[in-house]
Structures are given as C-alpha cells and as structure tokens.
XYZ file of C-alpha atoms in Angstrom:
541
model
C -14.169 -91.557 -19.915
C -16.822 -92.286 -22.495
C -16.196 -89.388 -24.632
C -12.408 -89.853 -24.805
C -12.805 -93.667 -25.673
C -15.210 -93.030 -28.376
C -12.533 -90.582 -29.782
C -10.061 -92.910 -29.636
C -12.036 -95.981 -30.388
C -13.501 -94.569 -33.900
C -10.436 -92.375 -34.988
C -7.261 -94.137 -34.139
C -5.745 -97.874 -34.193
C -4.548 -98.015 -30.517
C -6.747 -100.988 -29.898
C -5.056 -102.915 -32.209
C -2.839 -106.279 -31.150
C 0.255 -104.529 -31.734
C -0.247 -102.165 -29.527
C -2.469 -104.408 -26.745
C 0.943 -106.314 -26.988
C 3.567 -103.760 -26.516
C 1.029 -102.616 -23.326
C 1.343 -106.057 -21.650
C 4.569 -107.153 -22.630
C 6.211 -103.537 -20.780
C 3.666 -104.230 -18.116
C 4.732 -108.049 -18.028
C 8.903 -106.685 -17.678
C 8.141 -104.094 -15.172
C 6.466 -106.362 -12.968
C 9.240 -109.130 -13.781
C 11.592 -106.523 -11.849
C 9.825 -107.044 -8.617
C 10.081 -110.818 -8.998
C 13.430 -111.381 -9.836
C 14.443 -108.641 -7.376
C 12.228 -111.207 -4.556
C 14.159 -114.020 -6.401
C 17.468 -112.664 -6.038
C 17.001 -111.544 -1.978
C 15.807 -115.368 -1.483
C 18.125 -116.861 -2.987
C 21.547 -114.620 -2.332
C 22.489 -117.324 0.413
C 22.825 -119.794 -2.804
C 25.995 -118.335 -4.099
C 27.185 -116.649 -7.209
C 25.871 -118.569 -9.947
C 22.187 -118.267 -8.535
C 22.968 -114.419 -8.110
C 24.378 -113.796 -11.533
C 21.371 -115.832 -13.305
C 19.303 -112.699 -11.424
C 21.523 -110.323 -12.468
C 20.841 -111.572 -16.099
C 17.155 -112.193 -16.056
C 16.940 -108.427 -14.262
C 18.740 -106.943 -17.513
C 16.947 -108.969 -19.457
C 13.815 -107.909 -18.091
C 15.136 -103.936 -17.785
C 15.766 -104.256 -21.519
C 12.489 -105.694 -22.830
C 10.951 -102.969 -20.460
C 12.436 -100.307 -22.777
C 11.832 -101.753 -25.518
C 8.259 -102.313 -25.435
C 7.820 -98.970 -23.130
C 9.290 -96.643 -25.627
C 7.992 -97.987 -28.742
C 4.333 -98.274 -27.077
C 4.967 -94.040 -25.902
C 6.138 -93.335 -29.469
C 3.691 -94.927 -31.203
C 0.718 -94.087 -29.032
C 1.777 -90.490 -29.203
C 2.436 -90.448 -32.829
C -1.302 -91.732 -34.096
C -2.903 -89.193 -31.227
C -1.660 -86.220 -32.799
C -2.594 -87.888 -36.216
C -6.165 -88.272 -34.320
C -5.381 -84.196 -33.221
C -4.511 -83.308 -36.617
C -7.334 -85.082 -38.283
C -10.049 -83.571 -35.687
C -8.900 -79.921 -36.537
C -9.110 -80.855 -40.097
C -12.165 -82.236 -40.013
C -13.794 -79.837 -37.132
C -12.698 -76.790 -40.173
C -14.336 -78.775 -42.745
C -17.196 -78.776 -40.945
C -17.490 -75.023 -40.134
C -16.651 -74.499 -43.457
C -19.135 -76.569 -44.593
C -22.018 -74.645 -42.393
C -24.086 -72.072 -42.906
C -23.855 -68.703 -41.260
C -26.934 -69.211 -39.382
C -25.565 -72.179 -37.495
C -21.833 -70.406 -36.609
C -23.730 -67.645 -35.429
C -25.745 -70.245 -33.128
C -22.656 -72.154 -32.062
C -20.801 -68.660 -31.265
C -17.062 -67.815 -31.848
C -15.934 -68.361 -28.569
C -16.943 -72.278 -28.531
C -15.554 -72.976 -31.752
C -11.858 -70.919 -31.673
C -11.904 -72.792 -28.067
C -12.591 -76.805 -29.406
C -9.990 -75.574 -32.340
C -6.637 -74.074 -30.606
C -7.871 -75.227 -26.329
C -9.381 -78.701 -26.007
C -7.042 -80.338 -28.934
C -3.989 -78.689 -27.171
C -5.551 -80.517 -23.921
C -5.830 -83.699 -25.704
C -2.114 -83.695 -27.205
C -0.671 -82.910 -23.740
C -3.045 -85.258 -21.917
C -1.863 -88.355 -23.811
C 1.844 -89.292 -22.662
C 0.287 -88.940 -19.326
C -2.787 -91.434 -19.818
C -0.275 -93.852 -21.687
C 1.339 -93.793 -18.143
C -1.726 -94.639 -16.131
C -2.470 -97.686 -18.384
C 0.595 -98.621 -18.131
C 0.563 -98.500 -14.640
C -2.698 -99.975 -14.659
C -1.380 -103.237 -16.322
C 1.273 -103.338 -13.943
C -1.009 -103.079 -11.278
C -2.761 -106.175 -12.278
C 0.332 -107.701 -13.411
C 1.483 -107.425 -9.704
C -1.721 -108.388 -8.385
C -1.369 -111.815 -10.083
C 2.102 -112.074 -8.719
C 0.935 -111.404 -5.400
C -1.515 -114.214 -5.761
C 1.078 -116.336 -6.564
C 2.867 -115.697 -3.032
C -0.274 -115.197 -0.894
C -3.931 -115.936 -1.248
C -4.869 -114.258 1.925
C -2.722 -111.091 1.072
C -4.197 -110.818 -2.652
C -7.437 -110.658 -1.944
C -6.965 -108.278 1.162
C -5.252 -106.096 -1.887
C -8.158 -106.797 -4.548
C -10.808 -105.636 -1.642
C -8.603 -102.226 -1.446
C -8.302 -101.987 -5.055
C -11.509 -102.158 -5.716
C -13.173 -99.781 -2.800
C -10.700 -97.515 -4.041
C -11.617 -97.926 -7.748
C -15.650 -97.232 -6.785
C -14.374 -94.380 -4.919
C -11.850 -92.570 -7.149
C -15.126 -93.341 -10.148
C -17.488 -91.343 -7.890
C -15.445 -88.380 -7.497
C -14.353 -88.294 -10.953
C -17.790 -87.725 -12.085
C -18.112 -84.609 -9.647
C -14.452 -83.094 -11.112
C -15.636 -84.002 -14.486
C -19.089 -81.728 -14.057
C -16.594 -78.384 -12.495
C -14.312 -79.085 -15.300
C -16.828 -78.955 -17.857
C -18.413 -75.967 -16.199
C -15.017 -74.472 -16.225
C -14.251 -75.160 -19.765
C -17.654 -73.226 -20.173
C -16.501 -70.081 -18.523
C -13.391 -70.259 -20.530
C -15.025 -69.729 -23.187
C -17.119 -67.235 -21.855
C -13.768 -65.414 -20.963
C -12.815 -65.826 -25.053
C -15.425 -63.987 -26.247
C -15.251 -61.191 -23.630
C -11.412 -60.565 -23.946
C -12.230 -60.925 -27.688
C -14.572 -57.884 -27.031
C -11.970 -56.091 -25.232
C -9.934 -56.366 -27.953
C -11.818 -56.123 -30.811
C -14.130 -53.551 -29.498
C -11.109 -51.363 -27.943
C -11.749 -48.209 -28.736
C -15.299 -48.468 -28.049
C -14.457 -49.753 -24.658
C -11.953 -47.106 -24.408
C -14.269 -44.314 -24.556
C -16.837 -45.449 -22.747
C -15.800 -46.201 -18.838
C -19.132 -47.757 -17.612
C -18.728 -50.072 -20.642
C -15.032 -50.464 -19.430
C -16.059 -50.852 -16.059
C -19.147 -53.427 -16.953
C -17.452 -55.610 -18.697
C -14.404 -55.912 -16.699
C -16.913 -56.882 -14.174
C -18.523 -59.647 -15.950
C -14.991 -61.147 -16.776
C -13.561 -61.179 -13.536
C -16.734 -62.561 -12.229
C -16.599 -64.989 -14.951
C -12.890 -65.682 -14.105
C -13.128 -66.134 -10.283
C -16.015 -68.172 -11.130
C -14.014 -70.869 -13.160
C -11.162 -70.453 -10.523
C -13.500 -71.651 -7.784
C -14.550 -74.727 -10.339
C -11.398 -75.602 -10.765
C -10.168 -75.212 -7.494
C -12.599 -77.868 -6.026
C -11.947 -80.017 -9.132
C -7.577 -79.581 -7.371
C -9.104 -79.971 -4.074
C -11.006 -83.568 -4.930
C -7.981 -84.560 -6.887
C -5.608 -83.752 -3.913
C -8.155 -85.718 -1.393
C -7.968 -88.736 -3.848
C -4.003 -88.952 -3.865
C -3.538 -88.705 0.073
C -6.528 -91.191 0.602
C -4.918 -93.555 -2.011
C -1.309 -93.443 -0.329
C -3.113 -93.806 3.030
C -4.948 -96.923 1.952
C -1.630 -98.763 0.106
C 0.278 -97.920 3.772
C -2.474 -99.125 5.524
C -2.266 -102.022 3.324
C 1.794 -102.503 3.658
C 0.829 -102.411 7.810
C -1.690 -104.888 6.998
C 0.698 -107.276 5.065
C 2.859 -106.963 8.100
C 0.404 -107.780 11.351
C -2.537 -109.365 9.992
C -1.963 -111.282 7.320
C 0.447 -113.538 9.984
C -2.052 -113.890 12.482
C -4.842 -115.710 9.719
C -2.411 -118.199 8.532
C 0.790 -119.900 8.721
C 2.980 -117.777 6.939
C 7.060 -117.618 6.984
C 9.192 -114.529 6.917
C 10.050 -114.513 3.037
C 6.437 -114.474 2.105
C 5.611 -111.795 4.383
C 8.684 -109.778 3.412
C 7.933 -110.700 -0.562
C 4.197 -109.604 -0.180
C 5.218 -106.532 1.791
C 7.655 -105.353 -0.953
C 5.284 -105.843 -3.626
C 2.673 -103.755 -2.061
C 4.795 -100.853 -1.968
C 6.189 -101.768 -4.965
C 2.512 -100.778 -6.093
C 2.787 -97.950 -4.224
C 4.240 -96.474 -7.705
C 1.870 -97.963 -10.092
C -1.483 -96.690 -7.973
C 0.456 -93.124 -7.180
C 1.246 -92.456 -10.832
C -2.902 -94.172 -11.676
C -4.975 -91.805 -8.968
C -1.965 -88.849 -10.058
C -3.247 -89.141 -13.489
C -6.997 -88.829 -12.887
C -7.168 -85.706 -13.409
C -5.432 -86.122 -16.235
C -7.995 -88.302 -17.586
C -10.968 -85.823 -16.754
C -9.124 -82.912 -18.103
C -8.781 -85.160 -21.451
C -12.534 -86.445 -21.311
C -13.938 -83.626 -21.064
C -11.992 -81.898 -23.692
C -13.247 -84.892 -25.669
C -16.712 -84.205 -24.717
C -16.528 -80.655 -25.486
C -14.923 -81.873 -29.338
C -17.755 -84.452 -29.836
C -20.470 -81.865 -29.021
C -18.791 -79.140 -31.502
C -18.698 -81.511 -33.909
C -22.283 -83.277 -33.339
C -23.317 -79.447 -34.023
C -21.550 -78.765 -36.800
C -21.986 -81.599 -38.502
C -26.148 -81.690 -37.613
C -27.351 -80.632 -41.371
C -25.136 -82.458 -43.380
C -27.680 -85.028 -44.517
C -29.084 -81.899 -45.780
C -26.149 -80.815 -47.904
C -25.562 -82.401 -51.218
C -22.492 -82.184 -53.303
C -20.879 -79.267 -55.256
C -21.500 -79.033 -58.611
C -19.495 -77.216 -61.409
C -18.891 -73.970 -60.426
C -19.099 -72.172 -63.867
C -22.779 -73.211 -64.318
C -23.809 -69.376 -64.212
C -20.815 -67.428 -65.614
C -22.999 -66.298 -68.681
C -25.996 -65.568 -66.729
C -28.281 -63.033 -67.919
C -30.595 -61.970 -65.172
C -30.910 -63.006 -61.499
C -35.090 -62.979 -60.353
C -35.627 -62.666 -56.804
C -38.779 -63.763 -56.218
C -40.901 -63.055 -53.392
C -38.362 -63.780 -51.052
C -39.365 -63.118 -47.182
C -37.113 -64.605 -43.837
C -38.864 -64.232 -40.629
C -36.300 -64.142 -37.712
C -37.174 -66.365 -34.680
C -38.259 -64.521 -31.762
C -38.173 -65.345 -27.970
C -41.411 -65.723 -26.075
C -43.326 -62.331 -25.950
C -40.977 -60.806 -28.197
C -42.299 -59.215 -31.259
C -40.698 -60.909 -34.857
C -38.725 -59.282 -37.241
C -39.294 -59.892 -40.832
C -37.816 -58.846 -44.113
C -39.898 -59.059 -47.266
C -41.432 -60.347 -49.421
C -39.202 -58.431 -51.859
C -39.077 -59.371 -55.805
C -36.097 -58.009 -57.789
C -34.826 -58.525 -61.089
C -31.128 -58.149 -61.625
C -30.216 -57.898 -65.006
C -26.335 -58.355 -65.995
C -24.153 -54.804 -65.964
C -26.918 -53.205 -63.914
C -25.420 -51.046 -61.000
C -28.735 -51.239 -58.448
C -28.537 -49.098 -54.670
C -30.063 -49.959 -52.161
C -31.136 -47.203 -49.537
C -32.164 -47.622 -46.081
C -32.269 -46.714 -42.718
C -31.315 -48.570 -39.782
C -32.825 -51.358 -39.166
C -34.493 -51.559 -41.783
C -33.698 -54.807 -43.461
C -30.939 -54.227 -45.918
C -28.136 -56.454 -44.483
C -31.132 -58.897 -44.316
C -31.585 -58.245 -47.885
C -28.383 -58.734 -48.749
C -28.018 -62.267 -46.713
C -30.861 -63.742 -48.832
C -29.715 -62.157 -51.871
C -26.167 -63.901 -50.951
C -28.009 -67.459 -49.910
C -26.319 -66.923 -46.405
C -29.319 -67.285 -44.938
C -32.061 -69.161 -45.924
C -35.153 -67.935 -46.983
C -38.602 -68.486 -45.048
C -40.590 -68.340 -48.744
C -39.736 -67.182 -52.129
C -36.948 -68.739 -54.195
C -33.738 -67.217 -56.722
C -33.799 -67.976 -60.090
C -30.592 -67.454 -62.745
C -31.983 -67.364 -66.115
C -35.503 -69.126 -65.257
C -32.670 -72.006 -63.383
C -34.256 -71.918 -59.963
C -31.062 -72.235 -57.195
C -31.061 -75.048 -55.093
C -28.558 -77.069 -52.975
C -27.182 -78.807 -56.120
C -25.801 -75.714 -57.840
C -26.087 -73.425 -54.789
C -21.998 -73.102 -54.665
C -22.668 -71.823 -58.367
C -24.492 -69.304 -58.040
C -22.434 -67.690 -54.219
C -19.496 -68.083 -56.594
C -20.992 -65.397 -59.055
C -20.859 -63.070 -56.007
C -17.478 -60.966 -54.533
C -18.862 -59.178 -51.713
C -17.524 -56.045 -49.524
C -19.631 -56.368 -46.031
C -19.631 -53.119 -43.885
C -17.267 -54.981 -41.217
C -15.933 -56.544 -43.802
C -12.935 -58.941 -42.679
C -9.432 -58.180 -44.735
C -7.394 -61.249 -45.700
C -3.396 -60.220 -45.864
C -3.173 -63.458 -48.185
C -4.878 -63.011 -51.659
C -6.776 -66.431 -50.969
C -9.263 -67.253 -53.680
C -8.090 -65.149 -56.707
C -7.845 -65.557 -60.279
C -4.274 -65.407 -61.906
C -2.810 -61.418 -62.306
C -0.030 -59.870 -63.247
C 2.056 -57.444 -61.275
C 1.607 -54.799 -63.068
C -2.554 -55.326 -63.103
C -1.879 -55.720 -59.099
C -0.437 -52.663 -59.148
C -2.513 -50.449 -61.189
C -5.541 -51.472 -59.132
C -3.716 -50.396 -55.839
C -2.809 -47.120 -57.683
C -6.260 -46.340 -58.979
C -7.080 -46.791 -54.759
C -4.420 -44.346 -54.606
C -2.661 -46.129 -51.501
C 0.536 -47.589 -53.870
C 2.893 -45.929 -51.680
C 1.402 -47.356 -48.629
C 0.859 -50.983 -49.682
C 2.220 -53.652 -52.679
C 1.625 -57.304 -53.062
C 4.336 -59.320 -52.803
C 4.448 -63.361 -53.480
C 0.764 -63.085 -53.065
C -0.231 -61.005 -50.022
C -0.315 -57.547 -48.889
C 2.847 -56.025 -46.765
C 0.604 -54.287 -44.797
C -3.027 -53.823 -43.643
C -2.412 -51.508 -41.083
C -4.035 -48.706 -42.744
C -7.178 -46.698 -42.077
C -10.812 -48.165 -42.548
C -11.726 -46.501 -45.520
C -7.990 -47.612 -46.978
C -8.525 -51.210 -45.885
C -11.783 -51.095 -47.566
C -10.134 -49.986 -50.662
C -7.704 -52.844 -50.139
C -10.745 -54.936 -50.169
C -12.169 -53.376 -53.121
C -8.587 -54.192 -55.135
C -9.144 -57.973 -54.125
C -12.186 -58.185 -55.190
C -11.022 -57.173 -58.547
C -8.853 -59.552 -58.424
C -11.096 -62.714 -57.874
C -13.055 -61.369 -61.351
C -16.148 -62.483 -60.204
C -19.093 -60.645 -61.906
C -20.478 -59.471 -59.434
C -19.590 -56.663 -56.924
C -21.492 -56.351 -53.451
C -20.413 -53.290 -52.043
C -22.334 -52.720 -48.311
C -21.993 -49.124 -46.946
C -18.138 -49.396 -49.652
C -17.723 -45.538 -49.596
C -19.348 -44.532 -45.881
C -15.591 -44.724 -45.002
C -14.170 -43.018 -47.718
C -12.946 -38.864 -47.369
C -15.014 -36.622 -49.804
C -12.428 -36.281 -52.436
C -12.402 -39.911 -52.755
C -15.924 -40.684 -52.170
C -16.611 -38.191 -55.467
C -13.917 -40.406 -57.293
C -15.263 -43.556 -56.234
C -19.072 -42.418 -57.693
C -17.641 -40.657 -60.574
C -14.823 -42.874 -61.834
C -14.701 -46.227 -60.122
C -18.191 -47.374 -60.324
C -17.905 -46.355 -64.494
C -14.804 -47.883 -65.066
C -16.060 -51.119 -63.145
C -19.684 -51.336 -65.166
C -17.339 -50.468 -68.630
C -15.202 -53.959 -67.096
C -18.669 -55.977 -67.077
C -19.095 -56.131 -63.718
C -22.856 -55.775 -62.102
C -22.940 -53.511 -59.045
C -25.376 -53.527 -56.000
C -24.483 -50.967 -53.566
C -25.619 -50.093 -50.473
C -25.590 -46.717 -49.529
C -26.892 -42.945 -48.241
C -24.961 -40.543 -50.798
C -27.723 -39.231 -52.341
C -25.798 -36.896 -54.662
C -24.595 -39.655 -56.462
C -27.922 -42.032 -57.056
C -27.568 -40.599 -60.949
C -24.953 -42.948 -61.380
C -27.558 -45.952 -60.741
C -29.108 -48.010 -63.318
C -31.520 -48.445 -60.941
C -32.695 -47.589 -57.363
C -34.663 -49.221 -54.293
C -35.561 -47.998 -50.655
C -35.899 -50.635 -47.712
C -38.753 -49.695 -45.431
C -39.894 -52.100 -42.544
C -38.431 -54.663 -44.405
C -40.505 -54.062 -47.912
C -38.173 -53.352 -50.734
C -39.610 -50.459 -52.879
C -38.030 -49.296 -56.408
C -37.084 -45.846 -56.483
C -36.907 -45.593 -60.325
C-alpha cells in the first residue's frame, strides 16, 4: 500500500489528531457494544436497575458510534476528493506544462487513463478503505477486550491474526502485480478503441485492418480478463480461508481453551461471542483487500504519470511577459538541425541544418515531398521540439527558456490534422459582426455562427472545419499564420479564392504567412519560396 499512503500522506490531512480521534473513538463505541451486550447477559439475573444501566450505556455507546462514524466517513471522503480534484489539476498542469516530445513518449492512452480511470478508482475506493480501518481498529479494540476476559484465548486469537495477516500480505502482492498488468492492458485497449474510432473510416475500408486490429484487442481484452480473474480468484481464496480460520477459532474458544485452564461458563461464552463478534470486523478487513489493491495500484499508476510528467521541470523556468516580441522585425533561424533517435540497427533521420530568415509581412511556402522533413521543419520552427544544434533569434534576441512562451505566442498555427476547438479558447476580444464577416468570407455563414463564444456546430467537412480553423485563428490576432497543407482540403473554386484573395487580404492585415503546400500554380503569390529535400531546406527564389 506504499503508493496509496504516500498519496495520502503528502496530499491530504487524514493523519491528523482529529481524525486519528474520530477513528478510535467509533472503534472504541463499536467495540463497547460487545461489552455491554456481555455485561448485560451476565448480569440480567441482577434485576431491572442493573439491566436498564445496560440499556443506557448501549445507547450511549450506539450514539457516540454515529457520531464519530459519520463525521470520520464525511470528512475522510470530503478531503479525498479534494486530494482527487487536486491530482487532476495538478496531473493537467503538468501535461500542460510538457513538451510535445515527452506526451508523445508517455502516449495518449496512459495519460486520458491516470486522468478520467485511476482517479475514478481512487474516489470509489475510499468509503470502502475507511471501512477496513475502521474495522481494523475494532479488531484490535476487541482484541484488547478479549485479553481482558482470557489470556489463553487472546493470544490463541493474536497467533491467528497474525498468520493470517502474513498470509493475506503475500497474496496481495501477487493481485497487486495482475492488477497492475491489467491496468496496463486497459490502456492498451484505450488507444486501440481510440483507433477504431478515430481511424473509422480507414478501418472501414480496409477489412484485414478491421480484422487485425480487432484481433489485437480482443487478445488484449481476454488477456486482462484472465489477470483479473486470478486477481477474483486469490481474493475469493482469501475470504473463505479467513471465515474458515475465525470458525475454527470460535470451535477453538469452545473445546480447547477449557481443557488448558480453569475456566467458567461466562468466560467461555463471553470469549466465544467476541470471536464471532470479529467475525464482522475481519470479513468486512480481508472483503476490502481488494479494495485496497485496486486503490494502490491506481495510486501507483498516478505517481508514475506524474514522476514522468513532472521529470524536466527543474529544467523549466518561469514565463515571462508575453508581449516581449509583438514588434519583432525578423525571425533568424539559424543552422538549426534535430536528429531523431533511432533504435539499434536502425538508420537516423535528420532534418537540417536549415538557416532562414523571416522577415515581418513575408508570406514564405514551403514545398516538399513526403517525408521529407517539413512537419519537422515546422516543429523546430514552432520550438515544439527541441533542436539538436542551431538556435532562433527575434531581432538578434536569441530564444531561450526565459522568453520561450514569447516567442510560441507570436505563432497561430493550422497543423494538417489540425484539432478544432468548439470553444473559442485563447482569443482576443471581437465583435459579432467581425465574427461574422470572417465566417462569411469562409463562405460557410449559413452552416455555422458563434454564439456566447463557441461554434454551434463543427460537424462540417474537412476542408470546412479547416476554414473554421482558419476564422479562429483570425481571431486570436497573432502575427503570425502557420498554415500546414491549409488548402489540400479545399474544392478548386475555393482553393483559387483562398490563393487569390485570402492570402492578400491577410498580408494587407499585417499578418506573416508560412505555408506549406503543393499548388504550384499559385507560388506567384509568395514573397518567397523553399523546397525540403532529405531534410536540407533549399530557397526556391
């Protein structure tokens, strides 16, 4: 349980007296039950008074039961979701704080899992671990009662207890390593039902990429089943063995603990119904094991993320003013190469070392084949990726980490896959009527409007979603445009418009243009022109 209690240790207050208090005072009650109940069957041969002074003491200890058991659930649950709450705050914080290099690393699947799956696990794990310690302090609170009425019989129940305890430990560690394998596959299963999905009509039209990947999931699927099937089937051993061992133990009360020791009827019957008064207690403790694992290792997986996420922050200084280049004059790339790591006999793949200079207003392409190195290009242009050599300058200012957010914030960019946000996140203050003149000049007005600040609709084509994307980019007025592959999408009429018209009527707003793109019946409308071969950048002009 060492990656739940480090959770819980650093980020929440439950070890705190109030709550250590609450724990052993509704442990204290529950166990004062079973010894007033003893109290009362003793003595009901001493008349009223002595059975009405039970009666009292029992409602007594009843009430202080739900007092302290309540407010200890309510409590404990309120400042774990807090803890919840906090960790997917601080878990997005992180990714947002990461570079794209080290998302791509940690994969989709693990992260949208740790997010929405393991907190969800946490949340409904906790009223059931408040339980077990509760039951665990009862346990021990009973023990010391059963001290009190029999040496002999206590530590016949402490030897039980605690070959129990070593045993329940050792298995736990086994369901812990199938539910963390498990976990694994789930995640496995995210990202191919998120390629069933996402990758539809691909999968669609091709049946032996249907037919492949179906397979891998349901092998995936069955294999998690079988993990946590033997995680059910240790858990289900554990519960009988436990119940076996407290009967065994209530048999022992009854026939051996006479025959070592002078010992009267009441004790016997007293130590007999406290053991299976325990029976509760130690059925609702080994119940909630898996309960435990489930919520350790969703902890583990958490911790892990996070440890990942958070790995290069000593290498991430503050953000500085944002505005630092919003008069800039020229951007210099200067020979600026990234090599991409390779796997062992596995030829590398590298992109430069390219020199640019970008001067303000320019509208640049940038032609290419396939591979060639132009979404590369664009990456280190961006700063989404770090460069092997070379460095960016912004008016002979050389960017670094301590006005990198500067300089990405000079930058609204339109990738090829580029993702469409129904919420205008991120924009500068518009009107409604510049809104709407910007959706008309992408001649979809009758399609789509923005109202209180999002679109009513992105279900449109791909080229009209990428015109969507061009009107929000207008509307974050940032001055630059990065338009990857922006009219490969388009229908002819429109492509001719967007060349002819809506690259002018952008440069004439002050906006500097880099494009990315094959239509070469429309490179006259560059300022300037450059070919990616092998990764070398080469001007055109």
């Amino acid at each position: 349980m060492d990656y739940l209690y480090r959770l819980l240790l650093r980020d929440t207050d439950l070890f705190t007296p109030h709550f250590l208090r609450l724990a052993v005072l509704s442990g204290l009650a529950n166990a004062g039950v079973l010894a007033i109940v003893n109290m009362a069957v003793q003595g009901s041969a001493k008349g009223t008074a002595s059975q009405l002074r039970s009666l009292i003491l029992f409602c007594l200890a009843l009430a202080i039961y739900a007092y302290s058991q309540k407010r200890l659930m309510v409590d404990t649950c309120e400042r774990v979701e807090k803890l919840i709450c906090d960790l997917r705050l601080r878990l997005l914080a992180a990714v947002r704080s990461s570079e794209l290099l080290e998302i791509e690393k940690i994969g989709k699947a693990e992260i949208f899992g740790n997010l929405s799956r393991e907190t969800q696990v946490l949340s409904q794990s906790m009223p059931n671990i408040i339980v077990a310690v509760q039951s665990a302090i009862l346990l021990a609170a009973s023990m010391a009662y059963m001290f009190f009425l029999s040496k002999l019989a206590f530590f016949l129940l402490a030897a039980f207890t605690a070959i129990g305890a070593a045993f329940h430990l050792a298995r736990a560690k086994q369901a812990s390593k199938h539910i963390l394998e498990a976990s694994r596959n789930d995640d496995t299963l995210i990202e191919g039902f998120s390629d069933v999905i996402d990758g539809f009509r691909e999968v669609k039209l091709n049946k032996a990429k249907s037919d492949q990947l179906g397979d891998v999931i349901r092998m995936v699927s069955h294999r998690s089943t079988r993990s946590r099937i033997l995680v059910h089937t240790l858990n289900a051993h554990d519960f009988v063995l436990s119940q076996l061992t407290f009967f065994a133990l209530t048999g022992l009360m009854v026939f051996v603990v006479p025959a070592f020791g002078q010992v009267d009827t009441k004790t016997i019957t007293m130590t007999t119904t406290a053991t299976l008064f325990m029976l509760g207690p130690v059925g609702a403790l080994v119940g909630n094991f898996p309960v435990f694992n489930n919520a350790n290792a969703a902890a583990r997986q958490i911790c892990e993320l996070e440890d990942k996420l958070l790995a290069g922050r000593n290498h991430r200084r503050s953000v500085g003013p944002l505005d630092t280049f919003a008069d800039f004059r020229e951007i210099d790339i200067d020979a600026q190469s990234f090599t991409y790591p390779a796997a062992k006999d596995e030829n590398t793949f590298s992109v430069g070392p390219n020199s640019i200079t970008i001067k303000r207003g320019d509208c640049i392409f940038v032609t290419g084949g396939n591979g060639s190195g132009k979404t590369t290009f664009i990456n280190l242009l961006l700063t989404l990726i770090p460069p092997t050599h070379g460095q960016i300058k912004v008016d002979d200012v050389i960017v670094n980490e301590g006005n990198l957010a500067a300089y990405r914030n000079l930058f609204s960019v339109i990738f090829s896959d580029n993702h469409l946000f129904k919420t205008l996140y991120g924009t500068s203050a518009f009107t409604a009527s510049d809104a709407a003149q910007y959706i008309e000049d992408m001649e979809i007005l009758h399609k789509v409007q923005i109202v209180e600040n999002r679109f009513t609709t992105t279900d449109l084509s791909g080229g009209q979603r990428k015109r969507l994307a061009l009107v929000t980019a207008q509307l974050e007025r940032k001055p630059i445009l990065v338009l990857d592959e922006w009219a490969a999408d388009q229908d002819p009429v429109f492509r001719t418009k967007f060349y002819r018209q809506v690259l002018p009527a952008l440069r004439e707003q002050g906006y500097t243009i880099i494009a990315i793109t094959h239509d070469d019946r429309f490179f006259d409308v560059a300022t300037a022109r450059y070919h990616m071969e092998d990764g070398m950048l080469v001007s055109m002009t």
